PDB file of C-alpha atoms in Angstrom:
ATOM      1  CA  MET A 146       7.322  -3.059  -2.244  1.00 52.00           C
ATOM      2  CA  ARG A 147       7.638  -4.957  -5.337  1.00 60.00           C
ATOM      3  CA  GLY A 148       4.568  -4.209  -7.416  1.00 60.00           C
ATOM      4  CA  SER A 149       4.975  -0.357  -7.966  1.00 56.00           C
ATOM      5  CA  GLY A 150       8.386   0.699  -7.043  1.00 71.00           C
ATOM      6  CA  GLU A 151       8.974   3.397  -4.560  1.00 87.00           C
ATOM      7  CA  ASN A 152       6.148   4.522  -2.298  1.00 92.00           C
ATOM      8  CA  PRO A 153       5.578   8.554  -2.149  1.00 91.00           C
ATOM      9  CA  ALA A 154       6.093  10.169   1.147  1.00 91.00           C
ATOM     10  CA  HIS A 155       2.448  11.534   1.516  1.00 93.00           C
ATOM     11  CA  PRO A 156       0.215   9.074  -0.556  1.00 95.00           C
ATOM     12  CA  SER A 157      -3.440   9.848  -1.196  1.00 96.00           C
ATOM     13  CA  ILE A 158      -4.135   5.967  -1.400  1.00 97.00           C
ATOM     14  CA  VAL A 159      -2.538   3.342   0.584  1.00 97.00           C
ATOM     15  CA  MET A 160      -2.855  -0.341  -0.552  1.00 97.00           C
ATOM     16  CA  LEU A 161      -2.392  -2.583   2.393  1.00 97.00           C
ATOM     17  CA  GLY A 162      -2.323  -6.667   2.609  1.00 97.00           C
ATOM     18  CA  ASP A 163      -0.328  -9.443   1.742  1.00 97.00           C
ATOM     19  CA  SER A 164       1.011 -11.025  -1.503  1.00 96.00           C
ATOM     20  CA  HIS A 165      -2.065 -10.397  -3.544  1.00 96.00           C
ATOM     21  CA  THR A 166      -1.501  -6.725  -2.757  1.00 97.00           C
ATOM     22  CA  GLU A 167       2.287  -6.483  -2.901  1.00 97.00           C
ATOM     23  CA  PHE A 168       2.825  -7.867  -6.567  1.00 96.00           C
ATOM     24  CA  VAL A 169       0.426  -5.665  -8.270  1.00 97.00           C
ATOM     25  CA  ASN A 170       1.575  -2.190  -9.828  1.00 96.00           C
ATOM     26  CA  TRP A 171      -1.280  -0.175  -8.552  1.00 96.00           C
ATOM     27  CA  LYS A 172       0.084   3.091 -10.087  1.00 96.00           C
ATOM     28  CA  LEU A 173      -0.037   1.637 -13.392  1.00 96.00           C
ATOM     29  CA  LEU A 174      -3.525  -0.179 -12.910  1.00 96.00           C
ATOM     30  CA  LEU A 175      -5.177   2.849 -11.349  1.00 95.00           C
ATOM     31  CA  HIS A 176      -3.289   5.534 -13.399  1.00 95.00           C
ATOM     32  CA  CYS A 177      -2.413   7.383 -10.217  1.00 94.00           C
ATOM     33  CA  ARG A 178       0.966   8.426  -8.878  1.00 94.00           C
ATOM     34  CA  GLU A 179      -0.067   8.898  -5.182  1.00 96.00           C
ATOM     35  CA  ILE A 180      -0.455   5.240  -4.229  1.00 97.00           C
ATOM     36  CA  ALA A 181       1.612   3.653  -1.668  1.00 97.00           C
ATOM     37  CA  ASN A 182       1.766  -0.337  -1.854  1.00 97.00           C
ATOM     38  CA  HIS A 183       2.167  -1.791   1.717  1.00 97.00           C
ATOM     39  CA  GLY A 184       1.568  -5.282   0.612  1.00 97.00           C
ATOM     40  CA  VAL A 185       3.951  -7.899   2.313  1.00 97.00           C
ATOM     41  CA  GLY A 186       3.764 -11.410   1.062  1.00 97.00           C
ATOM     42  CA  GLY A 187       2.925 -13.952   3.781  1.00 97.00           C
ATOM     43  CA  ASN A 188       1.422 -11.223   6.173  1.00 97.00           C
ATOM     44  CA  THR A 189      -1.187 -12.635   8.536  1.00 97.00           C
ATOM     45  CA  THR A 190      -4.154 -10.316   9.766  1.00 96.00           C
ATOM     46  CA  ALA A 191      -2.313  -9.828  13.105  1.00 97.00           C
ATOM     47  CA  GLN A 192       0.940  -8.602  11.332  1.00 97.00           C
ATOM     48  CA  ILE A 193      -1.025  -6.450   8.986  1.00 97.00           C
ATOM     49  CA  LEU A 194      -2.872  -4.812  12.167  1.00 97.00           C
ATOM     50  CA  GLN A 195       0.636  -4.319  13.585  1.00 97.00           C
ATOM     51  CA  ARG A 196       1.944  -2.311  10.489  1.00 96.00           C
ATOM     52  CA  LEU A 197      -1.463  -0.118  10.509  1.00 96.00           C
ATOM     53  CA  PRO A 198      -0.274   2.687  12.754  1.00 97.00           C
ATOM     54  CA  GLY A 199       2.842   3.269  10.561  1.00 95.00           C
ATOM     55  CA  VAL A 200       0.855   3.135   7.303  1.00 96.00           C
ATOM     56  CA  LEU A 201      -1.445   5.683   8.625  1.00 96.00           C
ATOM     57  CA  SER A 202       0.836   8.074   9.875  1.00 96.00           C
ATOM     58  CA  PRO A 203       1.254  10.007   6.441  1.00 95.00           C
ATOM     59  CA  GLU A 204      -2.688  10.253   6.708  1.00 96.00           C
ATOM     60  CA  PRO A 205      -3.783   8.912   3.366  1.00 97.00           C
ATOM     61  CA  ARG A 206      -6.969   9.848   2.272  1.00 97.00           C
ATOM     62  CA  LEU A 207      -8.052   6.352   1.633  1.00 97.00           C
ATOM     63  CA  LEU A 208      -6.835   2.975   2.717  1.00 97.00           C
ATOM     64  CA  ILE A 209      -7.583  -0.221   0.947  1.00 96.00           C
TER      65      ILE A 209
END
């Protein structure tokens, strides 16, 4: 995703959403390296829900 570069393989925190999520550098903003940015610009709620199982597969501690 664009905001924070490459996602860690086993993130503690996952950010899921649309462009409001995608274009933020969450690692820098929250001072945490274990954040995965799964924001995709233009996604609808239905599309986000379709991506949810894959986003949860690494078993993050927190999903936002």
